[in-house]
């Protein structure tokens, strides 16, 4: 186990994300500061620095090389970064490793740890980007490298607002909740879209991926989720959109749940299956095959907009 860093709180700050009020002992530059008289309000989530012990974690709770779970609890160890303890959808304890950089700690805190917390709160957490289309939104899911962030940036360039990047929690009523006012862009994607990365924060040192602030193109209110598209590579040069039917609709939502093993490890499977089934029954779900060679971004956006217009 890595040597732990000394830790000391510099004072709590308040932020908002995913419709939650967060009280954090760690400065979270990626989030919007909470305004409007938070003094006296009970935070929905408390993030604090502290020791993450191992008491009460039997071997049978281990569900990964550095992941331990039980109902309502999850402990994640990221070597060289930190150990995170997430409990009951309300608390995240962070124990940094010696020499860990702030950016890496925030990356895993706001990604893996926050994703676990959202699962604990009973939300269906999709691993995809949410984009506002009129008064509703669409979510694009797919394997890493399929171009989800590129697609989100392309929609943003056309004037659409972004609701969430990478982690999209959905309520049982089918509302997608806003995440963080930034998207993460690789350098080559930024170059393709003409976005300057000078002065942007890297998500981790020595990684050519940057936090790009959305500014006025962040959609800060929950929106009904109407469309989910599974992005895949296909044959030929054209973009093909085909509806998903039957059990395939349910399967896409389950397989593209953020960190599905968290759900299984915390014994939330039955509720998660119900949530997938309910959402599948109320949205447009389709597979989108893009050309194997190249990334025809404008053609892909045109095809999606046409499909959404045909299935309002």
PDB file of C-alpha atoms in Angstrom:
ATOM      1  CA  UNK A   1       0.000   0.000   0.000  1.00  0.00           C
ATOM      2  CA  UNK A   2       1.309   3.454  -0.850  1.00  0.00           C
ATOM      3  CA  UNK A   3       2.443   5.810   1.883  1.00  0.00           C
ATOM      4  CA  UNK A   4      -0.316   8.207   2.763  1.00  0.00           C
ATOM      5  CA  UNK A   5       0.047  11.947   2.506  1.00  0.00           C
ATOM      6  CA  UNK A   6      -0.496  14.196   5.496  1.00  0.00           C
ATOM      7  CA  UNK A   7      -3.844  15.856   5.097  1.00  0.00           C
ATOM      8  CA  UNK A   8      -5.397  18.966   6.513  1.00  0.00           C
ATOM      9  CA  UNK A   9      -8.604  20.738   5.619  1.00  0.00           C
ATOM     10  CA  UNK A  10      -8.327  24.269   4.274  1.00  0.00           C
ATOM     11  CA  UNK A  11     -11.964  24.941   5.102  1.00  0.00           C
ATOM     12  CA  UNK A  12     -15.158  23.652   3.551  1.00  0.00           C
ATOM     13  CA  UNK A  13     -16.560  25.028   0.312  1.00  0.00           C
ATOM     14  CA  UNK A  14     -19.987  24.491  -1.210  1.00  0.00           C
ATOM     15  CA  UNK A  15     -20.727  23.424  -4.784  1.00  0.00           C
ATOM     16  CA  UNK A  16     -23.639  22.192  -6.879  1.00  0.00           C
ATOM     17  CA  UNK A  17     -23.643  19.208  -9.232  1.00  0.00           C
ATOM     18  CA  UNK A  18     -26.255  16.645 -10.260  1.00  0.00           C
ATOM     19  CA  UNK A  19     -28.913  18.739  -8.440  1.00  0.00           C
ATOM     20  CA  UNK A  20     -27.049  18.150  -5.180  1.00  0.00           C
ATOM     21  CA  UNK A  21     -25.513  20.565  -2.688  1.00  0.00           C
ATOM     22  CA  UNK A  22     -21.953  19.430  -1.955  1.00  0.00           C
ATOM     23  CA  UNK A  23     -19.858  20.491   1.026  1.00  0.00           C
ATOM     24  CA  UNK A  24     -16.229  19.738   0.244  1.00  0.00           C
ATOM     25  CA  UNK A  25     -12.898  20.083   2.026  1.00  0.00           C
ATOM     26  CA  UNK A  26     -11.244  19.760  -1.394  1.00  0.00           C
ATOM     27  CA  UNK A  27     -11.382  22.636  -3.862  1.00  0.00           C
ATOM     28  CA  UNK A  28     -13.331  21.416  -6.909  1.00  0.00           C
ATOM     29  CA  UNK A  29     -12.513  23.774  -9.768  1.00  0.00           C
ATOM     30  CA  UNK A  30     -14.674  21.819 -12.220  1.00  0.00           C
ATOM     31  CA  UNK A  31     -17.919  22.545 -10.340  1.00  0.00           C
ATOM     32  CA  UNK A  32     -20.136  25.572  -9.949  1.00  0.00           C
ATOM     33  CA  UNK A  33     -19.846  27.227  -6.523  1.00  0.00           C
ATOM     34  CA  UNK A  34     -23.122  27.132  -4.627  1.00  0.00           C
ATOM     35  CA  UNK A  35     -24.746  30.531  -4.240  1.00  0.00           C
ATOM     36  CA  UNK A  36     -27.938  31.839  -2.700  1.00  0.00           C
ATOM     37  CA  UNK A  37     -27.486  31.469   1.023  1.00  0.00           C
ATOM     38  CA  UNK A  38     -26.215  27.951   1.647  1.00  0.00           C
ATOM     39  CA  UNK A  39     -25.393  28.768   5.256  1.00  0.00           C
ATOM     40  CA  UNK A  40     -27.674  26.738   7.466  1.00  0.00           C
ATOM     41  CA  UNK A  41     -28.594  24.326   4.678  1.00  0.00           C
ATOM     42  CA  UNK A  42     -27.847  20.666   5.229  1.00  0.00           C
ATOM     43  CA  UNK A  43     -25.641  19.487   2.348  1.00  0.00           C
ATOM     44  CA  UNK A  44     -26.802  16.509   0.335  1.00  0.00           C
ATOM     45  CA  UNK A  45     -23.227  15.264   0.101  1.00  0.00           C
ATOM     46  CA  UNK A  46     -20.181  15.796   2.321  1.00  0.00           C
ATOM     47  CA  UNK A  47     -16.686  15.321   0.883  1.00  0.00           C
ATOM     48  CA  UNK A  48     -13.928  15.266   3.459  1.00  0.00           C
ATOM     49  CA  UNK A  49     -10.303  14.316   3.876  1.00  0.00           C
ATOM     50  CA  UNK A  50      -9.607  11.500   6.306  1.00  0.00           C
ATOM     51  CA  UNK A  51      -8.289   8.030   6.927  1.00  0.00           C
ATOM     52  CA  UNK A  52     -10.004   5.206   5.088  1.00  0.00           C
ATOM     53  CA  UNK A  53      -9.703   2.177   7.323  1.00  0.00           C
ATOM     54  CA  UNK A  54     -10.328  -1.445   6.474  1.00  0.00           C
ATOM     55  CA  UNK A  55     -12.391  -2.459   9.518  1.00  0.00           C
ATOM     56  CA  UNK A  56     -15.533  -4.355   8.604  1.00  0.00           C
ATOM     57  CA  UNK A  57     -14.435  -5.209   5.058  1.00  0.00           C
ATOM     58  CA  UNK A  58     -14.385  -8.985   4.796  1.00  0.00           C
ATOM     59  CA  UNK A  59     -12.763 -10.737   1.840  1.00  0.00           C
ATOM     60  CA  UNK A  60     -16.134 -11.615   0.317  1.00  0.00           C
ATOM     61  CA  UNK A  61     -16.785  -7.904  -0.282  1.00  0.00           C
ATOM     62  CA  UNK A  62     -13.853  -7.661  -2.682  1.00  0.00           C
ATOM     63  CA  UNK A  63     -15.087  -7.357  -6.275  1.00  0.00           C
ATOM     64  CA  UNK A  64     -11.980  -6.079  -8.014  1.00  0.00           C
ATOM     65  CA  UNK A  65      -8.205  -5.790  -7.540  1.00  0.00           C
ATOM     66  CA  UNK A  66      -8.640  -2.561  -5.554  1.00  0.00           C
ATOM     67  CA  UNK A  67     -12.396  -2.363  -5.116  1.00  0.00           C
ATOM     68  CA  UNK A  68     -14.462  -3.438  -2.106  1.00  0.00           C
ATOM     69  CA  UNK A  69     -18.220  -3.125  -1.810  1.00  0.00           C
ATOM     70  CA  UNK A  70     -21.169  -3.928   0.407  1.00  0.00           C
ATOM     71  CA  UNK A  71     -24.749  -2.586   0.395  1.00  0.00           C
ATOM     72  CA  UNK A  72     -24.494   1.191   0.662  1.00  0.00           C
ATOM     73  CA  UNK A  73     -20.681   1.274   0.798  1.00  0.00           C
ATOM     74  CA  UNK A  74     -17.818   1.288  -1.680  1.00  0.00           C
ATOM     75  CA  UNK A  75     -14.071   1.585  -1.157  1.00  0.00           C
ATOM     76  CA  UNK A  76     -11.821   2.266  -4.148  1.00  0.00           C
ATOM     77  CA  UNK A  77      -8.037   2.418  -4.085  1.00  0.00           C
ATOM     78  CA  UNK A  78      -6.296   4.196  -6.975  1.00  0.00           C
ATOM     79  CA  UNK A  79      -2.530   3.631  -6.623  1.00  0.00           C
ATOM     80  CA  UNK A  80      -0.541   6.840  -6.578  1.00  0.00           C
ATOM     81  CA  UNK A  81      -3.692   8.919  -6.241  1.00  0.00           C
ATOM     82  CA  UNK A  82      -5.985   8.188  -3.277  1.00  0.00           C
ATOM     83  CA  UNK A  83      -8.317   5.780  -1.545  1.00  0.00           C
ATOM     84  CA  UNK A  84     -11.988   6.748  -1.643  1.00  0.00           C
ATOM     85  CA  UNK A  85     -14.754   5.608   0.699  1.00  0.00           C
ATOM     86  CA  UNK A  86     -18.306   6.283  -0.538  1.00  0.00           C
ATOM     87  CA  UNK A  87     -21.151   5.655   1.895  1.00  0.00           C
ATOM     88  CA  UNK A  88     -24.960   5.675   1.635  1.00  0.00           C
ATOM     89  CA  UNK A  89     -25.157   8.335  -1.075  1.00  0.00           C
ATOM     90  CA  UNK A  90     -24.153  11.044   1.368  1.00  0.00           C
ATOM     91  CA  UNK A  91     -20.449  10.910   2.193  1.00  0.00           C
ATOM     92  CA  UNK A  92     -17.144  10.580   0.347  1.00  0.00           C
ATOM     93  CA  UNK A  93     -13.940  10.272   2.374  1.00  0.00           C
ATOM     94  CA  UNK A  94     -10.699  10.884   0.473  1.00  0.00           C
ATOM     95  CA  UNK A  95      -7.292   9.699   1.704  1.00  0.00           C
ATOM     96  CA  UNK A  96      -4.647  11.006  -0.726  1.00  0.00           C
ATOM     97  CA  UNK A  97      -1.473   9.048  -1.451  1.00  0.00           C
ATOM     98  CA  UNK A  98       1.859  10.692  -0.761  1.00  0.00           C
ATOM     99  CA  UNK A  99       2.741  13.032  -3.627  1.00  0.00           C
ATOM    100  CA  UNK A 100      -0.600  12.699  -5.420  1.00  0.00           C
ATOM    101  CA  UNK A 101      -1.467  15.665  -7.621  1.00  0.00           C
ATOM    102  CA  UNK A 102      -4.706  17.574  -7.123  1.00  0.00           C
ATOM    103  CA  UNK A 103      -5.899  17.044 -10.696  1.00  0.00           C
ATOM    104  CA  UNK A 104      -5.739  13.258 -10.456  1.00  0.00           C
ATOM    105  CA  UNK A 105      -7.526  13.281  -7.096  1.00  0.00           C
ATOM    106  CA  UNK A 106     -10.329  15.440  -8.511  1.00  0.00           C
ATOM    107  CA  UNK A 107     -10.574  13.286 -11.648  1.00  0.00           C
ATOM    108  CA  UNK A 108     -11.313  10.096  -9.688  1.00  0.00           C
ATOM    109  CA  UNK A 109     -13.334  11.895  -7.031  1.00  0.00           C
ATOM    110  CA  UNK A 110     -15.705  13.508  -9.533  1.00  0.00           C
ATOM    111  CA  UNK A 111     -15.771  10.427 -11.769  1.00  0.00           C
ATOM    112  CA  UNK A 112     -15.538   7.022 -10.111  1.00  0.00           C
ATOM    113  CA  UNK A 113     -16.380   8.085  -6.546  1.00  0.00           C
ATOM    114  CA  UNK A 114     -19.217  10.424  -7.514  1.00  0.00           C
ATOM    115  CA  UNK A 115     -20.593   7.789  -9.878  1.00  0.00           C
ATOM    116  CA  UNK A 116     -20.746   5.313  -6.990  1.00  0.00           C
ATOM    117  CA  UNK A 117     -22.510   7.892  -4.829  1.00  0.00           C
ATOM    118  CA  UNK A 118     -25.120   8.542  -7.532  1.00  0.00           C
ATOM    119  CA  UNK A 119     -25.768   4.795  -7.761  1.00  0.00           C
ATOM    120  CA  UNK A 120     -26.220   4.686  -3.992  1.00  0.00           C
ATOM    121  CA  UNK A 121     -28.846   7.437  -4.293  1.00  0.00           C
ATOM    122  CA  UNK A 122     -30.927   5.185  -6.539  1.00  0.00           C
ATOM    123  CA  UNK A 123     -30.272   6.900  -9.866  1.00  0.00           C
ATOM    124  CA  UNK A 124     -29.727   5.151 -13.190  1.00  0.00           C
ATOM    125  CA  UNK A 125     -26.260   6.408 -14.126  1.00  0.00           C
ATOM    126  CA  UNK A 126     -25.502   6.177 -17.845  1.00  0.00           C
ATOM    127  CA  UNK A 127     -21.952   6.256 -19.192  1.00  0.00           C
ATOM    128  CA  UNK A 128     -22.508   8.861 -21.856  1.00  0.00           C
ATOM    129  CA  UNK A 129     -22.787  12.512 -22.804  1.00  0.00           C
ATOM    130  CA  UNK A 130     -26.095  14.385 -22.516  1.00  0.00           C
ATOM    131  CA  UNK A 131     -26.883  17.153 -25.014  1.00  0.00           C
ATOM    132  CA  UNK A 132     -29.839  19.529 -24.887  1.00  0.00           C
ATOM    133  CA  UNK A 133     -32.123  19.357 -27.922  1.00  0.00           C
ATOM    134  CA  UNK A 134     -34.914  21.907 -27.564  1.00  0.00           C
ATOM    135  CA  UNK A 135     -36.592  21.385 -24.215  1.00  0.00           C
ATOM    136  CA  UNK A 136     -35.378  17.750 -23.925  1.00  0.00           C
ATOM    137  CA  UNK A 137     -32.069  15.960 -24.199  1.00  0.00           C
ATOM    138  CA  UNK A 138     -30.355  13.054 -25.880  1.00  0.00           C
ATOM    139  CA  UNK A 139     -27.589  10.839 -24.535  1.00  0.00           C
ATOM    140  CA  UNK A 140     -24.885   9.243 -26.664  1.00  0.00           C
ATOM    141  CA  UNK A 141     -23.318   6.045 -25.287  1.00  0.00           C
ATOM    142  CA  UNK A 142     -20.637   3.768 -26.688  1.00  0.00           C
ATOM    143  CA  UNK A 143     -17.320   2.123 -25.981  1.00  0.00           C
ATOM    144  CA  UNK A 144     -14.259   4.248 -25.245  1.00  0.00           C
ATOM    145  CA  UNK A 145     -12.827   5.688 -28.427  1.00  0.00           C
ATOM    146  CA  UNK A 146     -16.148   5.825 -30.280  1.00  0.00           C
ATOM    147  CA  UNK A 147     -16.152   9.628 -30.237  1.00  0.00           C
ATOM    148  CA  UNK A 148     -18.747  10.559 -27.610  1.00  0.00           C
ATOM    149  CA  UNK A 149     -16.855  13.645 -26.454  1.00  0.00           C
ATOM    150  CA  UNK A 150     -16.074  14.636 -30.039  1.00  0.00           C
ATOM    151  CA  UNK A 151     -19.762  14.401 -30.850  1.00  0.00           C
ATOM    152  CA  UNK A 152     -20.699  16.500 -27.804  1.00  0.00           C
ATOM    153  CA  UNK A 153     -18.170  19.156 -28.789  1.00  0.00           C
ATOM    154  CA  UNK A 154     -19.547  19.131 -32.335  1.00  0.00           C
ATOM    155  CA  UNK A 155     -23.096  19.734 -31.076  1.00  0.00           C
ATOM    156  CA  UNK A 156     -21.742  22.500 -28.862  1.00  0.00           C
ATOM    157  CA  UNK A 157     -20.087  24.120 -31.877  1.00  0.00           C
ATOM    158  CA  UNK A 158     -23.527  24.167 -33.533  1.00  0.00           C
ATOM    159  CA  UNK A 159     -24.985  26.068 -30.592  1.00  0.00           C
ATOM    160  CA  UNK A 160     -26.402  23.242 -28.456  1.00  0.00           C
ATOM    161  CA  UNK A 161     -25.842  23.150 -24.707  1.00  0.00           C
ATOM    162  CA  UNK A 162     -24.271  20.238 -22.811  1.00  0.00           C
ATOM    163  CA  UNK A 163     -26.052  18.772 -19.804  1.00  0.00           C
ATOM    164  CA  UNK A 164     -23.458  16.195 -18.707  1.00  0.00           C
ATOM    165  CA  UNK A 165     -20.150  14.760 -19.855  1.00  0.00           C
ATOM    166  CA  UNK A 166     -19.374  11.051 -19.388  1.00  0.00           C
ATOM    167  CA  UNK A 167     -21.629  10.562 -16.325  1.00  0.00           C
ATOM    168  CA  UNK A 168     -25.377  11.151 -16.823  1.00  0.00           C
ATOM    169  CA  UNK A 169     -27.666  10.304 -13.889  1.00  0.00           C
ATOM    170  CA  UNK A 170     -31.326   9.723 -14.741  1.00  0.00           C
ATOM    171  CA  UNK A 171     -34.220   9.789 -12.273  1.00  0.00           C
ATOM    172  CA  UNK A 172     -37.021   7.235 -12.145  1.00  0.00           C
ATOM    173  CA  UNK A 173     -39.212   9.883 -13.836  1.00  0.00           C
ATOM    174  CA  UNK A 174     -36.858   9.957 -16.818  1.00  0.00           C
ATOM    175  CA  UNK A 175     -35.155  13.284 -16.065  1.00  0.00           C
ATOM    176  CA  UNK A 176     -31.470  13.601 -16.914  1.00  0.00           C
ATOM    177  CA  UNK A 177     -29.655  15.632 -14.250  1.00  0.00           C
ATOM    178  CA  UNK A 178     -27.035  18.275 -15.091  1.00  0.00           C
ATOM    179  CA  UNK A 179     -23.463  17.378 -14.232  1.00  0.00           C
ATOM    180  CA  UNK A 180     -20.427  19.643 -14.434  1.00  0.00           C
ATOM    181  CA  UNK A 181     -19.943  22.751 -16.585  1.00  0.00           C
ATOM    182  CA  UNK A 182     -17.093  21.264 -18.628  1.00  0.00           C
ATOM    183  CA  UNK A 183     -16.294  18.604 -21.187  1.00  0.00           C
ATOM    184  CA  UNK A 184     -13.062  16.608 -21.342  1.00  0.00           C
ATOM    185  CA  UNK A 185     -11.338  16.857 -24.718  1.00  0.00           C
ATOM    186  CA  UNK A 186      -8.283  15.093 -26.100  1.00  0.00           C
ATOM    187  CA  UNK A 187      -5.775  17.363 -27.802  1.00  0.00           C
ATOM    188  CA  UNK A 188      -6.436  15.875 -31.261  1.00  0.00           C
ATOM    189  CA  UNK A 189     -10.176  16.456 -30.870  1.00  0.00           C
ATOM    190  CA  UNK A 190      -9.595  20.059 -29.818  1.00  0.00           C
ATOM    191  CA  UNK A 191      -7.308  20.546 -32.825  1.00  0.00           C
ATOM    192  CA  UNK A 192      -9.940  19.099 -35.178  1.00  0.00           C
ATOM    193  CA  UNK A 193     -12.573  21.478 -33.818  1.00  0.00           C
ATOM    194  CA  UNK A 194     -10.311  24.509 -33.673  1.00  0.00           C
ATOM    195  CA  UNK A 195     -10.408  24.738 -29.871  1.00  0.00           C
ATOM    196  CA  UNK A 196      -7.293  26.220 -28.273  1.00  0.00           C
ATOM    197  CA  UNK A 197      -6.094  24.304 -25.214  1.00  0.00           C
ATOM    198  CA  UNK A 198      -3.594  26.927 -24.064  1.00  0.00           C
ATOM    199  CA  UNK A 199      -4.418  27.773 -20.464  1.00  0.00           C
ATOM    200  CA  UNK A 200      -6.838  24.866 -19.985  1.00  0.00           C
ATOM    201  CA  UNK A 201      -6.393  22.480 -17.046  1.00  0.00           C
ATOM    202  CA  UNK A 202      -5.206  19.007 -17.945  1.00  0.00           C
ATOM    203  CA  UNK A 203      -7.281  16.278 -16.347  1.00  0.00           C
ATOM    204  CA  UNK A 204      -3.995  14.736 -15.116  1.00  0.00           C
ATOM    205  CA  UNK A 205      -0.344  15.793 -15.500  1.00  0.00           C
ATOM    206  CA  UNK A 206       1.263  14.519 -18.703  1.00  0.00           C
ATOM    207  CA  UNK A 207      -2.120  13.518 -20.181  1.00  0.00           C
ATOM    208  CA  UNK A 208      -3.121  15.286 -23.394  1.00  0.00           C
ATOM    209  CA  UNK A 209      -6.729  15.656 -22.281  1.00  0.00           C
ATOM    210  CA  UNK A 210      -8.178  18.925 -21.035  1.00  0.00           C
ATOM    211  CA  UNK A 211     -11.128  20.316 -19.088  1.00  0.00           C
ATOM    212  CA  UNK A 212     -12.932  22.683 -21.453  1.00  0.00           C
ATOM    213  CA  UNK A 213     -15.326  25.027 -19.593  1.00  0.00           C
ATOM    214  CA  UNK A 214     -18.786  25.262 -21.142  1.00  0.00           C
ATOM    215  CA  UNK A 215     -19.648  28.746 -19.914  1.00  0.00           C
ATOM    216  CA  UNK A 216     -23.052  29.741 -21.247  1.00  0.00           C
ATOM    217  CA  UNK A 217     -23.410  26.432 -23.080  1.00  0.00           C
ATOM    218  CA  UNK A 218     -23.885  24.466 -19.883  1.00  0.00           C
ATOM    219  CA  UNK A 219     -27.496  23.328 -19.431  1.00  0.00           C
ATOM    220  CA  UNK A 220     -27.989  23.608 -15.665  1.00  0.00           C
ATOM    221  CA  UNK A 221     -31.574  22.329 -15.310  1.00  0.00           C
ATOM    222  CA  UNK A 222     -32.883  18.729 -15.430  1.00  0.00           C
ATOM    223  CA  UNK A 223     -34.348  17.756 -18.790  1.00  0.00           C
ATOM    224  CA  UNK A 224     -36.534  14.861 -19.957  1.00  0.00           C
ATOM    225  CA  UNK A 225     -34.430  12.196 -21.631  1.00  0.00           C
ATOM    226  CA  UNK A 226     -36.023  11.425 -24.995  1.00  0.00           C
ATOM    227  CA  UNK A 227     -33.297   9.834 -27.148  1.00  0.00           C
ATOM    228  CA  UNK A 228     -30.410   7.441 -26.462  1.00  0.00           C
ATOM    229  CA  UNK A 229     -28.016   6.582 -29.292  1.00  0.00           C
ATOM    230  CA  UNK A 230     -25.461   3.762 -29.245  1.00  0.00           C
ATOM    231  CA  UNK A 231     -22.452   4.890 -31.258  1.00  0.00           C
ATOM    232  CA  UNK A 232     -20.556   2.136 -33.108  1.00  0.00           C
ATOM    233  CA  UNK A 233     -18.247   1.756 -36.085  1.00  0.00           C
ATOM    234  CA  UNK A 234     -19.795   0.360 -39.246  1.00  0.00           C
ATOM    235  CA  UNK A 235     -18.933  -0.522 -42.824  1.00  0.00           C
ATOM    236  CA  UNK A 236     -18.912   1.920 -45.691  1.00  0.00           C
ATOM    237  CA  UNK A 237     -18.767   5.696 -45.720  1.00  0.00           C
ATOM    238  CA  UNK A 238     -22.342   6.578 -44.739  1.00  0.00           C
ATOM    239  CA  UNK A 239     -23.877   7.037 -41.299  1.00  0.00           C
ATOM    240  CA  UNK A 240     -26.650   4.533 -40.542  1.00  0.00           C
ATOM    241  CA  UNK A 241     -29.270   4.906 -37.810  1.00  0.00           C
ATOM    242  CA  UNK A 242     -31.422   1.908 -36.954  1.00  0.00           C
ATOM    243  CA  UNK A 243     -33.886   1.488 -34.079  1.00  0.00           C
ATOM    244  CA  UNK A 244     -33.195  -1.004 -31.327  1.00  0.00           C
ATOM    245  CA  UNK A 245     -36.064  -3.354 -30.569  1.00  0.00           C
ATOM    246  CA  UNK A 246     -37.015  -5.953 -28.022  1.00  0.00           C
ATOM    247  CA  UNK A 247     -34.514  -6.985 -25.380  1.00  0.00           C
ATOM    248  CA  UNK A 248     -31.792  -5.047 -27.191  1.00  0.00           C
ATOM    249  CA  UNK A 249     -33.260  -1.818 -25.833  1.00  0.00           C
ATOM    250  CA  UNK A 250     -32.882  -2.970 -22.260  1.00  0.00           C
ATOM    251  CA  UNK A 251     -29.441  -4.473 -22.913  1.00  0.00           C
ATOM    252  CA  UNK A 252     -27.970  -1.197 -24.184  1.00  0.00           C
ATOM    253  CA  UNK A 253     -28.997   0.684 -21.046  1.00  0.00           C
ATOM    254  CA  UNK A 254     -27.658  -2.028 -18.777  1.00  0.00           C
ATOM    255  CA  UNK A 255     -24.363  -2.489 -20.596  1.00  0.00           C
ATOM    256  CA  UNK A 256     -23.746   1.252 -20.791  1.00  0.00           C
ATOM    257  CA  UNK A 257     -24.434   1.922 -17.148  1.00  0.00           C
ATOM    258  CA  UNK A 258     -21.530   3.747 -15.534  1.00  0.00           C
ATOM    259  CA  UNK A 259     -19.364   1.231 -13.650  1.00  0.00           C
ATOM    260  CA  UNK A 260     -21.921  -1.592 -13.722  1.00  0.00           C
ATOM    261  CA  UNK A 261     -19.839  -3.654 -11.317  1.00  0.00           C
ATOM    262  CA  UNK A 262     -20.513  -1.009  -8.660  1.00  0.00           C
ATOM    263  CA  UNK A 263     -24.216  -1.757  -8.978  1.00  0.00           C
ATOM    264  CA  UNK A 264     -23.657  -5.482  -8.746  1.00  0.00           C
ATOM    265  CA  UNK A 265     -21.196  -5.232  -5.855  1.00  0.00           C
ATOM    266  CA  UNK A 266     -23.505  -3.013  -3.791  1.00  0.00           C
ATOM    267  CA  UNK A 267     -26.402  -5.442  -4.354  1.00  0.00           C
ATOM    268  CA  UNK A 268     -28.506  -2.934  -6.299  1.00  0.00           C
ATOM    269  CA  UNK A 269     -29.199  -5.254  -9.226  1.00  0.00           C
ATOM    270  CA  UNK A 270     -33.000  -5.609  -8.949  1.00  0.00           C
ATOM    271  CA  UNK A 271     -33.600  -1.864  -8.697  1.00  0.00           C
ATOM    272  CA  UNK A 272     -31.209  -1.202 -11.537  1.00  0.00           C
ATOM    273  CA  UNK A 273     -32.972  -3.715 -13.800  1.00  0.00           C
ATOM    274  CA  UNK A 274     -36.318  -2.062 -13.097  1.00  0.00           C
ATOM    275  CA  UNK A 275     -34.889   1.371 -13.855  1.00  0.00           C
ATOM    276  CA  UNK A 276     -33.443   0.158 -17.184  1.00  0.00           C
ATOM    277  CA  UNK A 277     -36.746  -1.456 -18.137  1.00  0.00           C
ATOM    278  CA  UNK A 278     -38.796   1.625 -17.250  1.00  0.00           C
ATOM    279  CA  UNK A 279     -36.519   3.996 -19.148  1.00  0.00           C
ATOM    280  CA  UNK A 280     -36.375   1.702 -22.199  1.00  0.00           C
ATOM    281  CA  UNK A 281     -40.158   1.892 -22.379  1.00  0.00           C
ATOM    282  CA  UNK A 282     -40.311   5.665 -22.708  1.00  0.00           C
ATOM    283  CA  UNK A 283     -37.423   6.721 -24.989  1.00  0.00           C
ATOM    284  CA  UNK A 284     -36.197   6.419 -28.569  1.00  0.00           C
ATOM    285  CA  UNK A 285     -33.259   3.997 -28.622  1.00  0.00           C
ATOM    286  CA  UNK A 286     -31.200   3.494 -31.762  1.00  0.00           C
ATOM    287  CA  UNK A 287     -27.846   2.180 -32.960  1.00  0.00           C
ATOM    288  CA  UNK A 288     -25.733   4.630 -34.953  1.00  0.00           C
ATOM    289  CA  UNK A 289     -23.001   3.180 -37.158  1.00  0.00           C
ATOM    290  CA  UNK A 290     -20.399   5.666 -38.295  1.00  0.00           C
ATOM    291  CA  UNK A 291     -17.688   5.059 -40.942  1.00  0.00           C
ATOM    292  CA  UNK A 292     -14.812   2.898 -39.764  1.00  0.00           C
ATOM    293  CA  UNK A 293     -12.253   5.212 -41.339  1.00  0.00           C
ATOM    294  CA  UNK A 294     -12.313   8.864 -40.379  1.00  0.00           C
ATOM    295  CA  UNK A 295     -14.836  10.712 -38.279  1.00  0.00           C
ATOM    296  CA  UNK A 296     -17.415  12.504 -40.399  1.00  0.00           C
ATOM    297  CA  UNK A 297     -18.644  14.686 -37.569  1.00  0.00           C
ATOM    298  CA  UNK A 298     -21.015  16.931 -39.501  1.00  0.00           C
ATOM    299  CA  UNK A 299     -22.630  13.981 -41.285  1.00  0.00           C
ATOM    300  CA  UNK A 300     -23.077  12.219 -37.952  1.00  0.00           C
ATOM    301  CA  UNK A 301     -24.698  15.256 -36.322  1.00  0.00           C
ATOM    302  CA  UNK A 302     -26.981  15.762 -39.349  1.00  0.00           C
ATOM    303  CA  UNK A 303     -28.095  12.117 -39.171  1.00  0.00           C
ATOM    304  CA  UNK A 304     -28.873  12.339 -35.457  1.00  0.00           C
ATOM    305  CA  UNK A 305     -30.768  15.611 -35.791  1.00  0.00           C
ATOM    306  CA  UNK A 306     -32.811  14.122 -38.640  1.00  0.00           C
ATOM    307  CA  UNK A 307     -33.652  11.037 -36.580  1.00  0.00           C
ATOM    308  CA  UNK A 308     -34.669  13.151 -33.575  1.00  0.00           C
ATOM    309  CA  UNK A 309     -36.870  15.293 -35.794  1.00  0.00           C
ATOM    310  CA  UNK A 310     -38.516  12.150 -37.183  1.00  0.00           C
ATOM    311  CA  UNK A 311     -39.084  10.753 -33.677  1.00  0.00           C
ATOM    312  CA  UNK A 312     -39.964  13.759 -31.482  1.00  0.00           C
TER     313      UNK A 312
END
